[in-house]
CSV table of C-alpha atoms and ligand atoms in Angstrom, one decimal:
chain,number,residue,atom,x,y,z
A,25,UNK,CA,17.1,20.9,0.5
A,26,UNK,CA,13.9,20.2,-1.9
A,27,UNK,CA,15.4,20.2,-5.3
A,28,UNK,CA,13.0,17.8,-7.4
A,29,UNK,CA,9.9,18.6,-5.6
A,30,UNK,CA,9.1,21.9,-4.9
A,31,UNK,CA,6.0,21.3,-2.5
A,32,UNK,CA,2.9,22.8,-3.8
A,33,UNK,CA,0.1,24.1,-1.7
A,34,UNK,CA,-3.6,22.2,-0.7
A,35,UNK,CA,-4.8,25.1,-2.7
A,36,UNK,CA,-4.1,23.3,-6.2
A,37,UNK,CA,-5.7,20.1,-5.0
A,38,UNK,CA,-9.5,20.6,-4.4
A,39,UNK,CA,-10.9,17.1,-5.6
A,40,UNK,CA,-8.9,13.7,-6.1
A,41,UNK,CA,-9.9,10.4,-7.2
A,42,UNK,CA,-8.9,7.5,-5.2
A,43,UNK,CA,-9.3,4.0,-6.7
A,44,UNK,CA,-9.0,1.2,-4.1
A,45,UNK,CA,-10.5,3.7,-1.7
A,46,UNK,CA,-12.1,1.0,0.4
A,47,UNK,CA,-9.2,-0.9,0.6
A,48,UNK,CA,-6.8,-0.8,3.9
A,49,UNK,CA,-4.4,2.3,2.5
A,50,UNK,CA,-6.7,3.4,-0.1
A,51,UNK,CA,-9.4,4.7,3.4
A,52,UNK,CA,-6.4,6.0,5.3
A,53,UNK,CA,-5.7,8.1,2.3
A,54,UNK,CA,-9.2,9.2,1.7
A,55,UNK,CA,-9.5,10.5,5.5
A,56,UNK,CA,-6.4,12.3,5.5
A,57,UNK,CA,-7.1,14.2,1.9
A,58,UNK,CA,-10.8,15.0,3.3
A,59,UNK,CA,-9.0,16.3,6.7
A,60,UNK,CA,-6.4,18.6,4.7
A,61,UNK,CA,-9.9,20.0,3.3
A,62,UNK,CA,-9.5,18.1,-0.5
A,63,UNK,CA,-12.8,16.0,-1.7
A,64,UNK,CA,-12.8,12.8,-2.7
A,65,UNK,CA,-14.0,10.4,-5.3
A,66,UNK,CA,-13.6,7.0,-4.3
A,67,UNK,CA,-13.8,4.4,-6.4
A,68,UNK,CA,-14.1,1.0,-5.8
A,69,UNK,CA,-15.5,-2.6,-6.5
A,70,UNK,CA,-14.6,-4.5,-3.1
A,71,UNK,CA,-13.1,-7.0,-5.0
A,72,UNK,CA,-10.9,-7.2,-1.6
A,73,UNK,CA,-12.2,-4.1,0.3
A,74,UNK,CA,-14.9,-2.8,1.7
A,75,UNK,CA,-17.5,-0.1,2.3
A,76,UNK,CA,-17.3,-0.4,6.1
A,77,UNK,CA,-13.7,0.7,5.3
A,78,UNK,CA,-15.3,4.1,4.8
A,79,UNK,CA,-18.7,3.9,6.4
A,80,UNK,CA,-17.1,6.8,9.1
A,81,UNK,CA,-16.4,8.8,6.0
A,82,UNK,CA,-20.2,8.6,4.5
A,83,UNK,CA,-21.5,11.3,6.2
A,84,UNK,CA,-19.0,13.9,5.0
A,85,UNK,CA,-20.0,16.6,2.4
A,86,UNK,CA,-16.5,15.9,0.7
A,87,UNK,CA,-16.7,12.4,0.2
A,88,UNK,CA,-18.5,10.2,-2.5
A,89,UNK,CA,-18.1,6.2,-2.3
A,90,UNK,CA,-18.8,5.1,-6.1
A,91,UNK,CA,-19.3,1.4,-6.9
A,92,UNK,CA,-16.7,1.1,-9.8
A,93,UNK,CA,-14.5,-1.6,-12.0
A,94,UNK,CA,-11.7,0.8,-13.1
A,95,UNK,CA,-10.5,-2.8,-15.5
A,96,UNK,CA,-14.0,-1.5,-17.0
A,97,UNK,CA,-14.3,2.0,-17.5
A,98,UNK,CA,-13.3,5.0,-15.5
A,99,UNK,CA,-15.7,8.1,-15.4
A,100,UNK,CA,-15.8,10.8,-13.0
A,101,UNK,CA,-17.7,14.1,-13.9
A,102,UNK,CA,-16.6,17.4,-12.8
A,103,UNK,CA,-13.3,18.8,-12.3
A,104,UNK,CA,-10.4,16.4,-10.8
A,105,UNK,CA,-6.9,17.8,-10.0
A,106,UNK,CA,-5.4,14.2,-8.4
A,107,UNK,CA,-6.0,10.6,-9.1
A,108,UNK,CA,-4.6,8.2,-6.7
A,109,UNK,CA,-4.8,4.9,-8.2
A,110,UNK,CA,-4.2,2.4,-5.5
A,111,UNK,CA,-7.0,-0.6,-6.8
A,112,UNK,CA,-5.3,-4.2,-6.6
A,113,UNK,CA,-5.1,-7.0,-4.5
A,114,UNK,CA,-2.1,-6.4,-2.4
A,115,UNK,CA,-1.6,-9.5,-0.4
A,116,UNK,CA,-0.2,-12.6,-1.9
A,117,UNK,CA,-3.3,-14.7,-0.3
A,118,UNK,CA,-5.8,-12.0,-2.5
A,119,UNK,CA,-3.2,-12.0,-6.0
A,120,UNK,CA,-2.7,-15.9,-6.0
A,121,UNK,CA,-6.3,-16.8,-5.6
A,122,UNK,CA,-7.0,-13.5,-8.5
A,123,UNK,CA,-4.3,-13.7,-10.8
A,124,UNK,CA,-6.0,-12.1,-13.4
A,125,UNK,CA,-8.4,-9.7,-12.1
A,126,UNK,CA,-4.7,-8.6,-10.2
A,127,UNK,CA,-3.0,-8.3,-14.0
A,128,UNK,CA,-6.1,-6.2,-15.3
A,129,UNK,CA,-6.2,-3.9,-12.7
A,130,UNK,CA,-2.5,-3.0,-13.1
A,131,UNK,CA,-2.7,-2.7,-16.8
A,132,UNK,CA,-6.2,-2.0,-17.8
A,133,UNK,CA,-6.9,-0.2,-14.6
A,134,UNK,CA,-4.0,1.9,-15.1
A,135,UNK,CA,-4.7,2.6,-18.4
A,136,UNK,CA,-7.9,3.8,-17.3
A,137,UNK,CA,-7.2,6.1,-14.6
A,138,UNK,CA,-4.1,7.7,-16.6
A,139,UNK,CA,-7.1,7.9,-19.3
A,140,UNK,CA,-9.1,10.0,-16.5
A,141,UNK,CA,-5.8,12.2,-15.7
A,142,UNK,CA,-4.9,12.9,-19.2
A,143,UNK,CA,-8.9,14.1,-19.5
A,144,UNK,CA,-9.0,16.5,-16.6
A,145,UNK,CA,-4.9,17.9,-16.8
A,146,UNK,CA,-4.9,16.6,-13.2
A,147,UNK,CA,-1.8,15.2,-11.0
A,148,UNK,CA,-1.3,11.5,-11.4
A,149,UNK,CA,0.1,9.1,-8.3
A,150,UNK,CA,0.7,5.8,-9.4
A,151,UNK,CA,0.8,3.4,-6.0
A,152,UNK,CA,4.1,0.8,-7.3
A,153,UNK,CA,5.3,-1.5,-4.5
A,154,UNK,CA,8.7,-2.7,-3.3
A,155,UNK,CA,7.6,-6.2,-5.0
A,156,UNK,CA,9.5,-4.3,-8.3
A,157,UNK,CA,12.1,-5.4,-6.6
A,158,UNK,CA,11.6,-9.0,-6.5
A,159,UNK,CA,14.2,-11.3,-4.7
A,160,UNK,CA,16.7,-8.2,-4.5
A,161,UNK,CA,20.4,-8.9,-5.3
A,162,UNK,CA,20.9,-5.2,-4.0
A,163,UNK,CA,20.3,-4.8,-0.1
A,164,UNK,CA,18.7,-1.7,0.9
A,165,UNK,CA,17.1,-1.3,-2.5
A,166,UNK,CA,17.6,2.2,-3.9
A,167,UNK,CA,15.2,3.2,-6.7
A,168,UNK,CA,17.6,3.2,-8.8
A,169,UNK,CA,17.7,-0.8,-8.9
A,170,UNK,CA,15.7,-2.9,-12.0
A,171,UNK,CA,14.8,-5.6,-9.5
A,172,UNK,CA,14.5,-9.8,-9.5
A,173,UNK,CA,11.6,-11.0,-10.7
A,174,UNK,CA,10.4,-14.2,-11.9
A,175,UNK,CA,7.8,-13.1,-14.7
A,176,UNK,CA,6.7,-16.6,-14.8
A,177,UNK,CA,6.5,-17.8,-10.8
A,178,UNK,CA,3.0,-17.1,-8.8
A,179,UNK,CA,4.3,-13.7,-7.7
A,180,UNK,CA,5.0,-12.6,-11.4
A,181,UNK,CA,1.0,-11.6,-11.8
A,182,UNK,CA,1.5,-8.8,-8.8
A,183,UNK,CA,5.3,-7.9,-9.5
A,184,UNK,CA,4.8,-7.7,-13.2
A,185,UNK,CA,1.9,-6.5,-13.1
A,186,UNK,CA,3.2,-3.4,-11.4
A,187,UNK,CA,6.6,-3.1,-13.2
A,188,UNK,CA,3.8,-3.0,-16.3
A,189,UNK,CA,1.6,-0.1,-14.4
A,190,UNK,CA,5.1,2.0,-13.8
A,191,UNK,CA,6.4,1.7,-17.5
A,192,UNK,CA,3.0,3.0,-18.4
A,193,UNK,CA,2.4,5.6,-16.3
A,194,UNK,CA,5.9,6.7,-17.6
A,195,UNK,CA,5.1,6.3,-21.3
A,196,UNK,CA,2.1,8.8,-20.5
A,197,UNK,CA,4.8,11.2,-18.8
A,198,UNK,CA,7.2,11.4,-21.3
A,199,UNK,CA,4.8,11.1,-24.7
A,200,UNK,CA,1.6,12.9,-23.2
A,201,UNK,CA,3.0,15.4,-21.1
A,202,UNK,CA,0.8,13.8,-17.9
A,203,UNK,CA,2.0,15.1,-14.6
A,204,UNK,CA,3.0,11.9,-12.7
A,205,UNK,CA,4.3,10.1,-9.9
A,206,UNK,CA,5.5,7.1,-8.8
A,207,UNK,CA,5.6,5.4,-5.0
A,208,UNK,CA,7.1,1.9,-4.5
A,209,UNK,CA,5.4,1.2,-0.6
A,210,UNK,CA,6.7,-1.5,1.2
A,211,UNK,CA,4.9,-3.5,3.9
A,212,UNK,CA,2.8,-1.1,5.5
A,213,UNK,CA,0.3,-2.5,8.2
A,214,UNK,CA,-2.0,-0.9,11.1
A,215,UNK,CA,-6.0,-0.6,11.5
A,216,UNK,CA,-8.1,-2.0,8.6
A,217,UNK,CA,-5.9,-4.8,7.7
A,218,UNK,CA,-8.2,-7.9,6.8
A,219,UNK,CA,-7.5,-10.0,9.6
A,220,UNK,CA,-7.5,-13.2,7.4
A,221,UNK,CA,-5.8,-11.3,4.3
A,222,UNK,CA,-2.8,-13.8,4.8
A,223,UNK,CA,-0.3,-11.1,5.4
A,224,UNK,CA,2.2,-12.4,8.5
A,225,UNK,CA,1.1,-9.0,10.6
A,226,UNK,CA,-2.8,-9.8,10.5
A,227,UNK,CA,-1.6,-13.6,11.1
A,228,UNK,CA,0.2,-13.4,13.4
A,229,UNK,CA,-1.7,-11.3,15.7
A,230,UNK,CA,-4.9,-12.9,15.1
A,231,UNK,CA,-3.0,-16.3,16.2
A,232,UNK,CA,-1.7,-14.8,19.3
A,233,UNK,CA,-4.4,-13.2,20.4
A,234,UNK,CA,-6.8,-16.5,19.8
A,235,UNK,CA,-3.7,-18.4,22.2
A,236,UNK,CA,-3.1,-20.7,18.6
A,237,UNK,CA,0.5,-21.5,17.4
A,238,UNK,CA,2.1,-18.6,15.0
A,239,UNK,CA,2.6,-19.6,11.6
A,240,UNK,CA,6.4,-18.6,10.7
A,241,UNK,CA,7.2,-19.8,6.9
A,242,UNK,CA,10.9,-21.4,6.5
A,243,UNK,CA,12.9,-20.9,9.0
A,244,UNK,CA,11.6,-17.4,9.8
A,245,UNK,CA,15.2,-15.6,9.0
A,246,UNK,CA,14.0,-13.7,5.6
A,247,UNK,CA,13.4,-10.0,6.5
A,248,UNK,CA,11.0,-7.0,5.9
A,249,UNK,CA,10.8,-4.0,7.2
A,250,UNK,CA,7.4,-2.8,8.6
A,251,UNK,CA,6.1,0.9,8.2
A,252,UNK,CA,3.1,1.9,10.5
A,253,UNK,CA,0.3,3.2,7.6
A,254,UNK,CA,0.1,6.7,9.2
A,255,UNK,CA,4.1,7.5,8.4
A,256,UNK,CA,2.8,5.7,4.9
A,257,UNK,CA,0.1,7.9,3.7
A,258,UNK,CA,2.0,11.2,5.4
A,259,UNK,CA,4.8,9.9,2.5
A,260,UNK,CA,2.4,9.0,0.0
A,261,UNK,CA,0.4,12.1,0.4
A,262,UNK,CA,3.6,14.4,0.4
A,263,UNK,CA,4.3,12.8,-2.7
A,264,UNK,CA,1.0,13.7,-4.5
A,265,UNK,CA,1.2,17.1,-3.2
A,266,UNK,CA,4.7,17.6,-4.7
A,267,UNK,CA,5.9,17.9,-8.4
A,268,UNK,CA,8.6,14.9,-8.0
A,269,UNK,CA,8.1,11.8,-10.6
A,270,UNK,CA,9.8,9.3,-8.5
A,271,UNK,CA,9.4,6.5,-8.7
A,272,UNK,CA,9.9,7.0,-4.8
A,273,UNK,CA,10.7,4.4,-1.8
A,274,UNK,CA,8.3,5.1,0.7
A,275,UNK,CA,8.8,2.6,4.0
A,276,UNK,CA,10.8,2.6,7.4
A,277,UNK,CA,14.0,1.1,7.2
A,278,UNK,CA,13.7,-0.7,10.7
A,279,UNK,CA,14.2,-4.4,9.4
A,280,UNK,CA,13.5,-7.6,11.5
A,281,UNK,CA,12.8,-11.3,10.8
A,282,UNK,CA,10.0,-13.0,10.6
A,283,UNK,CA,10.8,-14.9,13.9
A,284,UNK,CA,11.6,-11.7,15.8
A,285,UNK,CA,8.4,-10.3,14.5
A,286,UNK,CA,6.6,-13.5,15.6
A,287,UNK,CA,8.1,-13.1,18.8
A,288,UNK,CA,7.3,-9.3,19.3
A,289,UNK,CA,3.7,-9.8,18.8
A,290,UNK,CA,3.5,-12.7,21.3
A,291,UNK,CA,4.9,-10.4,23.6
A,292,UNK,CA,2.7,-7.4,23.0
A,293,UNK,CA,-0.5,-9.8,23.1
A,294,UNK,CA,0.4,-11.4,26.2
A,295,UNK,CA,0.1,-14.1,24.5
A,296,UNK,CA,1.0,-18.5,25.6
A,297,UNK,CA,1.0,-18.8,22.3
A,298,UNK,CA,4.1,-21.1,20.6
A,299,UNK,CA,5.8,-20.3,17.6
A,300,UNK,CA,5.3,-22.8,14.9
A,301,UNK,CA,6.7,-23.2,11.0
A,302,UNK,CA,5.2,-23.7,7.7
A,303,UNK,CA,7.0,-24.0,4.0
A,304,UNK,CA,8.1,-21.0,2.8
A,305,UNK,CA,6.2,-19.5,-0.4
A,306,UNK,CA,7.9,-20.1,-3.8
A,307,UNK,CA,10.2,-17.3,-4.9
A,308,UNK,CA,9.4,-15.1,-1.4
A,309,UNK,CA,12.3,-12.2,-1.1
A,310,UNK,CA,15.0,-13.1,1.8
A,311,UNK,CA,15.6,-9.8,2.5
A,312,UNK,CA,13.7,-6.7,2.2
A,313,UNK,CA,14.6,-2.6,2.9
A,314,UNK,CA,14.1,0.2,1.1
A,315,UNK,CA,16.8,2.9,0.7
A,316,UNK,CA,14.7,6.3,1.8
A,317,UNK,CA,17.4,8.7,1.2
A,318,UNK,CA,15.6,10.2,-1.9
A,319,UNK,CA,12.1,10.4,0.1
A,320,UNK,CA,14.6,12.5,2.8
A,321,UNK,CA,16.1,14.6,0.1
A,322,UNK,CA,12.9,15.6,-1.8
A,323,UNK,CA,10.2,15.4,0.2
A,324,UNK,CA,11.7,16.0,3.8
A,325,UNK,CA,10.0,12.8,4.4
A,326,UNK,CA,10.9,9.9,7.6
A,327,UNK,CA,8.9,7.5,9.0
A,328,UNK,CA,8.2,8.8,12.7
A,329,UNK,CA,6.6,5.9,14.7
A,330,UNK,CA,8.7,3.2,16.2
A,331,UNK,CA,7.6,-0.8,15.1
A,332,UNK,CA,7.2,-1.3,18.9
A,333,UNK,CA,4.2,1.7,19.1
A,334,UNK,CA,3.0,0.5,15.4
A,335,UNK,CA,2.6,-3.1,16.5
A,336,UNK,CA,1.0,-1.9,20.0
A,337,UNK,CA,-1.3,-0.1,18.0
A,338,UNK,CA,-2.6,-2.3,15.5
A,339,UNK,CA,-2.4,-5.1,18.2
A,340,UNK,CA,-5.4,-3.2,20.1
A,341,UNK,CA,-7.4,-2.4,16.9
A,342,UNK,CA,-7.4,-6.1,16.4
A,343,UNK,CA,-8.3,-6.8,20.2
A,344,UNK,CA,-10.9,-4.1,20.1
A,345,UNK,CA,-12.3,-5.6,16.5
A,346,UNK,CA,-12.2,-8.9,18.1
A,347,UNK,CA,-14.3,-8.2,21.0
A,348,UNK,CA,-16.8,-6.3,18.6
A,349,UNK,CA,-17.7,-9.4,16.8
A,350,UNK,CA,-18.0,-11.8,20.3
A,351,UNK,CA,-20.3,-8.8,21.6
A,352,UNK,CA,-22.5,-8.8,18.3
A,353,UNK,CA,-22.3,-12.7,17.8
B,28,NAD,P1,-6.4,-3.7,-0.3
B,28,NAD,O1,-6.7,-5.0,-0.9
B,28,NAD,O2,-6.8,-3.4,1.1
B,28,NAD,O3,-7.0,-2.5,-1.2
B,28,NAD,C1,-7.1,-2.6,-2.6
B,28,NAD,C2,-8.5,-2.0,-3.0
B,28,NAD,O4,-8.6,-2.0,-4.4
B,28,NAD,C3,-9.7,-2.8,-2.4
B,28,NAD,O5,-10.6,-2.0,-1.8
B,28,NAD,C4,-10.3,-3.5,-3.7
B,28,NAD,O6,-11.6,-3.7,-3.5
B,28,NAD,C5,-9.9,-2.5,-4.7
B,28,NAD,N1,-9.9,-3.0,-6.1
B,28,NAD,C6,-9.2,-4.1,-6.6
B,28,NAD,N2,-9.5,-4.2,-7.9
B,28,NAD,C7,-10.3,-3.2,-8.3
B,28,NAD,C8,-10.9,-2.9,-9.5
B,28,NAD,N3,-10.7,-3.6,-10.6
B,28,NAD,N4,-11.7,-1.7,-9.5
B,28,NAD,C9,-11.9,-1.0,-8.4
B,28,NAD,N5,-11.3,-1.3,-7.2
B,28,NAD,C10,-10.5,-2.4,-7.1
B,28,NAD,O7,-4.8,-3.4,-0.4
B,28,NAD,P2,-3.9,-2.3,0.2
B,28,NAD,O8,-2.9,-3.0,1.1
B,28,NAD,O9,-4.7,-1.2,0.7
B,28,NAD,O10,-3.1,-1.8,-1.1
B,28,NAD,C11,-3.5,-0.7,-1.9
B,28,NAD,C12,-2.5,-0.4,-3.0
B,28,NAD,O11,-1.2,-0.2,-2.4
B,28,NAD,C13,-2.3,-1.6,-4.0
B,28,NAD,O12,-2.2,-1.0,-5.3
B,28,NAD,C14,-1.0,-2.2,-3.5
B,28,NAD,O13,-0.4,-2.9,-4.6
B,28,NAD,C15,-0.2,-1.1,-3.0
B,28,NAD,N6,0.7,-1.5,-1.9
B,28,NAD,C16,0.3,-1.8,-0.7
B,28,NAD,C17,1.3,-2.2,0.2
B,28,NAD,C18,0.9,-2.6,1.7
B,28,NAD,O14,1.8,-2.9,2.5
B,28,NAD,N7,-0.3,-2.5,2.1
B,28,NAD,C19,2.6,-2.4,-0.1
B,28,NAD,C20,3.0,-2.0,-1.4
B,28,NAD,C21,2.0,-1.6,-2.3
């Protein structure tokens, strides 16, 4: 069934570099490579992450939380068999208010840690998103489609900054012989979310649980499809440990509006909250879903936890974070 990717073994990957590893996916991803016995590097300059991200992870031998601009320089002594790079603002809140700290980290940054690849002959996983796409005219999107996008809207700094990053890491495939990988991840949300990140997940919950009205843009009919981050890393991380280039869809296919979303998490909060409506953001995508057959083909890959038990989950992380704060305050 594998044909692209025969799946190599945790033996070839002892130490990986992980930029963003603060960040919401980034820590996920630095957990599960330090439980499948790999150490990791993290690099990171909390530009919109954190250390407490990771603070669980500080007192493991494997792990090594370094305070680092990739857009700056990129050095990591020592042997290095995979670098992750995953540093960028992700949510359109973080790359409007930093358009161009979100362009250098895509080009610059990627430069860099390709840089750090080339120097150490190790595996490269480039972390693309589904934003490639742009306001898709294909619906699912296959990998196979060139995307949308409006290089000059507000978005264009994230999508183009990304569509850069992947022609990049591809130059340094084809001319420099680097061993490379692409993932486009779509929304992925769960534990370590910023709750005021501006994502609609984060929102909404936060909104519900707090009893205020939810804040659907437009009319609340454009779609996404939501993958829980566990199902996301176990993707990204069969990925790395595979020798398939992608570029790769990794996200669950389940699609629902923005008002059913809304909905849902008023119901799983138990919530009296209303739903209300805002504009909706200049150029956002109707519609949203990636195609996963390749992910299925290659990797053997599906997303294995329902929205309803992904929502319920994050939904308590965010209760439990929230009564945290009102016992420390
Ligand atoms: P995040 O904002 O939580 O994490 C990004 C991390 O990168 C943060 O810890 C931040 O401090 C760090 N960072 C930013 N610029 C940096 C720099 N110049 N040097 C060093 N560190 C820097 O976002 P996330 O949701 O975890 O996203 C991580 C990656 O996955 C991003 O590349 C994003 O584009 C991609 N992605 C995420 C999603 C999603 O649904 N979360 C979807 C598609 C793609």
């Amino acid at each position: 069934m594998a044909v692209q990717g025969a799946v190599r073994s945790t033996r070839d990957i002892r130490r990986a570099v992980v930029t963003g590893g603060a960040g919401f996916l980034g820590s996920h991803l630095c957990e599960q490579l330090l439980d499948r016995g790999v150490e990791v590097v993290c690099l990171d300059n909390f530009l919109t992450g954190s250390p407490q991200n990771v603070l669980h992870l500080m007192e493991h031998p494997g792990f090594r939380l370094v305070r680092c601009d990739v857009t700056d320089y990129v050095h990591v002594p020592g042997p290095v068999d995979l670098v992750l790079h995953f540093a960028s603002p992700a949510s359109p809140l973080d790359y409007l208010k930093m358009p161009i700290e979100t362009l250098k980290v895509g080009s610059l940054g990627t430069l860099h840690t390709l840089g750090l690849a080339k120097e150490k002959g190790a595996r490269y996983l480039l972390a693309s998103t589904s934003e490639v796409y742009g306001d898709p005219l294909q619906h699912p999107q296959r990998e196979d489609y060139w995307g949308n996008v409006n290089p000059v809207g507000p978005r264009g700094v994230y999508d183009e900054a990304k569509r850069f990053s992947e022609a990049l890491t591809t130059a340094y495939r084809t001319s420099q012989g680097i061993d490379t990988a692409i993932v486009r991840i779509f929304n992925t949300y769960g534990p370590r979310m910023r709750a005021d990140d501006g994502r609609a997940i984060p929102a909404f919950v936060g909104q519900a649980l707090s009893g205020r009205p939810l804040t659907v843009a437009g009319d609340g009919s454009q779609t996404r499809s939501i993958c829980y981050v566990d199902d996301t890393v176990r993707g990204i991380l069969a990925l790395a440990f595979s020798s398939a280039t992608g570029p790769m869809n990794i996200g669950n296919p389940d699609e629902l509006s923005m008002l059913e979303l809304a909905r849902w998490i008023v119901r799983l909060t138990g919530s009296e909250s209303e739903v209300g409506f805002i504009d909706l953001p200049v150029d956002d995508p109707k519609v949203r879903r990636p195609d996963t057959a390749l992910a299925a083909e290659v990797l053997g890959w599906h997303p294995s936890v329902p929205s309803e038990e992904g929502l319920r989950r994050t939904v308590a992380w965010f209760a439990a974070q929230r009564d945290a704060a009102a016992q420390a305050g």
